[in-house]
Amino acid sequence: MKKTTVEIPDAVFRRAKARAAERGLLLREFFTEAIRDKLAEPVGAATPAEPAWMEAFGGLRRYRRDLRKVQAEIDREFGVIEPEDRE
């Protein structure tokens, strides 16, 4: 196992620490999982900004992956909606 130092904005660090605690994970486990998930994405895959409606339903965090799949289907079916049209 390697040790490293990474600079993370304070706000992002606080959110990561809180999310790890919510899930009962050590911070290093949370970071490892997050990096592993990111590495699993295809190279060059565009990561669109998260739609505002996903943020509004924060209580549904455990369904985040499913919600992304739903949003991908919506985008595929109806085309990409401009950010100003989402409001």
PDB file of C-alpha atoms in Angstrom:
ATOM      1  CA  MET A   1       0.000   0.000   0.000  1.00  0.00           C
ATOM      2  CA  LYS A   2       1.291   3.468  -0.918  1.00  0.00           C
ATOM      3  CA  LYS A   3       1.029   6.643   1.096  1.00  0.00           C
ATOM      4  CA  THR A   4       0.723   9.971  -0.657  1.00  0.00           C
ATOM      5  CA  THR A   5      -0.144  13.571   0.013  1.00  0.00           C
ATOM      6  CA  VAL A   6      -2.951  15.174  -1.957  1.00  0.00           C
ATOM      7  CA  GLU A   7      -4.210  18.726  -1.753  1.00  0.00           C
ATOM      8  CA  ILE A   8      -7.996  18.875  -1.653  1.00  0.00           C
ATOM      9  CA  PRO A   9     -10.125  22.008  -1.258  1.00  0.00           C
ATOM     10  CA  ASP A  10     -11.398  22.323   2.320  1.00  0.00           C
ATOM     11  CA  ALA A  11     -15.056  22.156   1.315  1.00  0.00           C
ATOM     12  CA  VAL A  12     -14.508  18.969  -0.708  1.00  0.00           C
ATOM     13  CA  PHE A  13     -12.539  17.399   2.146  1.00  0.00           C
ATOM     14  CA  ARG A  14     -15.311  18.166   4.652  1.00  0.00           C
ATOM     15  CA  ARG A  15     -17.941  16.669   2.336  1.00  0.00           C
ATOM     16  CA  ALA A  16     -15.820  13.558   1.754  1.00  0.00           C
ATOM     17  CA  LYS A  17     -15.187  13.127   5.474  1.00  0.00           C
ATOM     18  CA  ALA A  18     -18.891  13.502   6.261  1.00  0.00           C
ATOM     19  CA  ARG A  19     -19.928  11.086   3.498  1.00  0.00           C
ATOM     20  CA  ALA A  20     -17.381   8.528   4.670  1.00  0.00           C
ATOM     21  CA  ALA A  21     -18.740   8.810   8.212  1.00  0.00           C
ATOM     22  CA  GLU A  22     -22.337   8.410   6.955  1.00  0.00           C
ATOM     23  CA  ARG A  23     -21.303   5.182   5.257  1.00  0.00           C
ATOM     24  CA  GLY A  24     -19.230   3.953   8.200  1.00  0.00           C
ATOM     25  CA  LEU A  25     -16.009   4.033   6.183  1.00  0.00           C
ATOM     26  CA  LEU A  26     -12.564   5.238   7.073  1.00  0.00           C
ATOM     27  CA  LEU A  27     -11.594   8.242   4.992  1.00  0.00           C
ATOM     28  CA  ARG A  28      -8.878   6.250   3.218  1.00  0.00           C
ATOM     29  CA  GLU A  29     -11.459   3.570   2.323  1.00  0.00           C
ATOM     30  CA  PHE A  30     -13.782   6.233   0.970  1.00  0.00           C
ATOM     31  CA  PHE A  31     -11.015   7.794  -1.157  1.00  0.00           C
ATOM     32  CA  THR A  32      -9.895   4.385  -2.421  1.00  0.00           C
ATOM     33  CA  GLU A  33     -13.466   3.521  -3.431  1.00  0.00           C
ATOM     34  CA  ALA A  34     -13.957   6.896  -5.133  1.00  0.00           C
ATOM     35  CA  ILE A  35     -10.720   6.578  -7.098  1.00  0.00           C
ATOM     36  CA  ARG A  36     -11.498   2.975  -8.027  1.00  0.00           C
ATOM     37  CA  ASP A  37     -14.933   4.046  -9.334  1.00  0.00           C
ATOM     38  CA  LYS A  38     -13.390   6.885 -11.318  1.00  0.00           C
ATOM     39  CA  LEU A  39     -10.773   4.569 -12.833  1.00  0.00           C
ATOM     40  CA  ALA A  40     -13.518   2.145 -13.901  1.00  0.00           C
ATOM     41  CA  GLU A  41     -14.983   4.784 -16.234  1.00  0.00           C
ATOM     42  CA  PRO A  42     -13.984   4.478 -19.888  1.00  0.00           C
ATOM     43  CA  VAL A  43     -11.047   6.664 -20.892  1.00  0.00           C
ATOM     44  CA  GLY A  44     -12.218   9.870 -22.504  1.00  0.00           C
ATOM     45  CA  ALA A  45     -15.781   9.446 -21.282  1.00  0.00           C
ATOM     46  CA  ALA A  46     -17.410  12.797 -20.785  1.00  0.00           C
ATOM     47  CA  THR A  47     -18.718  13.348 -17.292  1.00  0.00           C
ATOM     48  CA  PRO A  48     -21.629  15.757 -17.629  1.00  0.00           C
ATOM     49  CA  ALA A  49     -22.462  18.081 -14.781  1.00  0.00           C
ATOM     50  CA  GLU A  50     -24.924  16.548 -12.375  1.00  0.00           C
ATOM     51  CA  PRO A  51     -28.467  17.737 -13.106  1.00  0.00           C
ATOM     52  CA  ALA A  52     -29.942  20.118 -10.547  1.00  0.00           C
ATOM     53  CA  TRP A  53     -32.797  17.712  -9.783  1.00  0.00           C
ATOM     54  CA  MET A  54     -30.303  15.148  -8.450  1.00  0.00           C
ATOM     55  CA  GLU A  55     -28.978  17.636  -5.924  1.00  0.00           C
ATOM     56  CA  ALA A  56     -32.518  18.516  -4.842  1.00  0.00           C
ATOM     57  CA  PHE A  57     -33.176  14.893  -3.904  1.00  0.00           C
ATOM     58  CA  GLY A  58     -30.120  14.453  -1.668  1.00  0.00           C
ATOM     59  CA  GLY A  59     -32.057  12.122   0.596  1.00  0.00           C
ATOM     60  CA  LEU A  60     -32.001   9.567  -2.216  1.00  0.00           C
ATOM     61  CA  ARG A  61     -28.201   9.293  -2.202  1.00  0.00           C
ATOM     62  CA  ARG A  62     -28.294   5.510  -2.020  1.00  0.00           C
ATOM     63  CA  TYR A  63     -29.993   5.582  -5.443  1.00  0.00           C
ATOM     64  CA  ARG A  64     -27.408   7.927  -6.987  1.00  0.00           C
ATOM     65  CA  ARG A  65     -26.172   5.373  -9.549  1.00  0.00           C
ATOM     66  CA  ASP A  66     -29.732   4.505 -10.525  1.00  0.00           C
ATOM     67  CA  LEU A  67     -30.597   8.182 -10.856  1.00  0.00           C
ATOM     68  CA  ARG A  68     -27.612   8.672 -13.160  1.00  0.00           C
ATOM     69  CA  LYS A  69     -28.866   5.806 -15.319  1.00  0.00           C
ATOM     70  CA  VAL A  70     -32.315   7.414 -15.430  1.00  0.00           C
ATOM     71  CA  GLN A  71     -30.779  10.771 -16.388  1.00  0.00           C
ATOM     72  CA  ALA A  72     -28.689   9.096 -19.106  1.00  0.00           C
ATOM     73  CA  GLU A  73     -31.848   7.562 -20.574  1.00  0.00           C
ATOM     74  CA  ILE A  74     -33.638  10.923 -20.430  1.00  0.00           C
ATOM     75  CA  ASP A  75     -30.700  12.622 -22.149  1.00  0.00           C
ATOM     76  CA  ARG A  76     -30.487   9.899 -24.774  1.00  0.00           C
ATOM     77  CA  GLU A  77     -34.222  10.033 -25.491  1.00  0.00           C
ATOM     78  CA  PHE A  78     -34.755  13.774 -25.466  1.00  0.00           C
ATOM     79  CA  GLY A  79     -31.286  15.098 -26.207  1.00  0.00           C
ATOM     80  CA  VAL A  80     -29.217  17.197 -23.879  1.00  0.00           C
ATOM     81  CA  ILE A  81     -31.195  19.929 -22.192  1.00  0.00           C
ATOM     82  CA  GLU A  82     -29.460  23.272 -21.801  1.00  0.00           C
ATOM     83  CA  PRO A  83     -28.731  24.201 -18.141  1.00  0.00           C
ATOM     84  CA  GLU A  84     -30.951  27.281 -18.310  1.00  0.00           C
ATOM     85  CA  ASP A  85     -33.875  25.084 -19.451  1.00  0.00           C
ATOM     86  CA  ARG A  86     -33.522  22.787 -16.412  1.00  0.00           C
ATOM     87  CA  GLU A  87     -34.723  25.446 -13.992  1.00  0.00           C
TER      88      GLU A  87
END
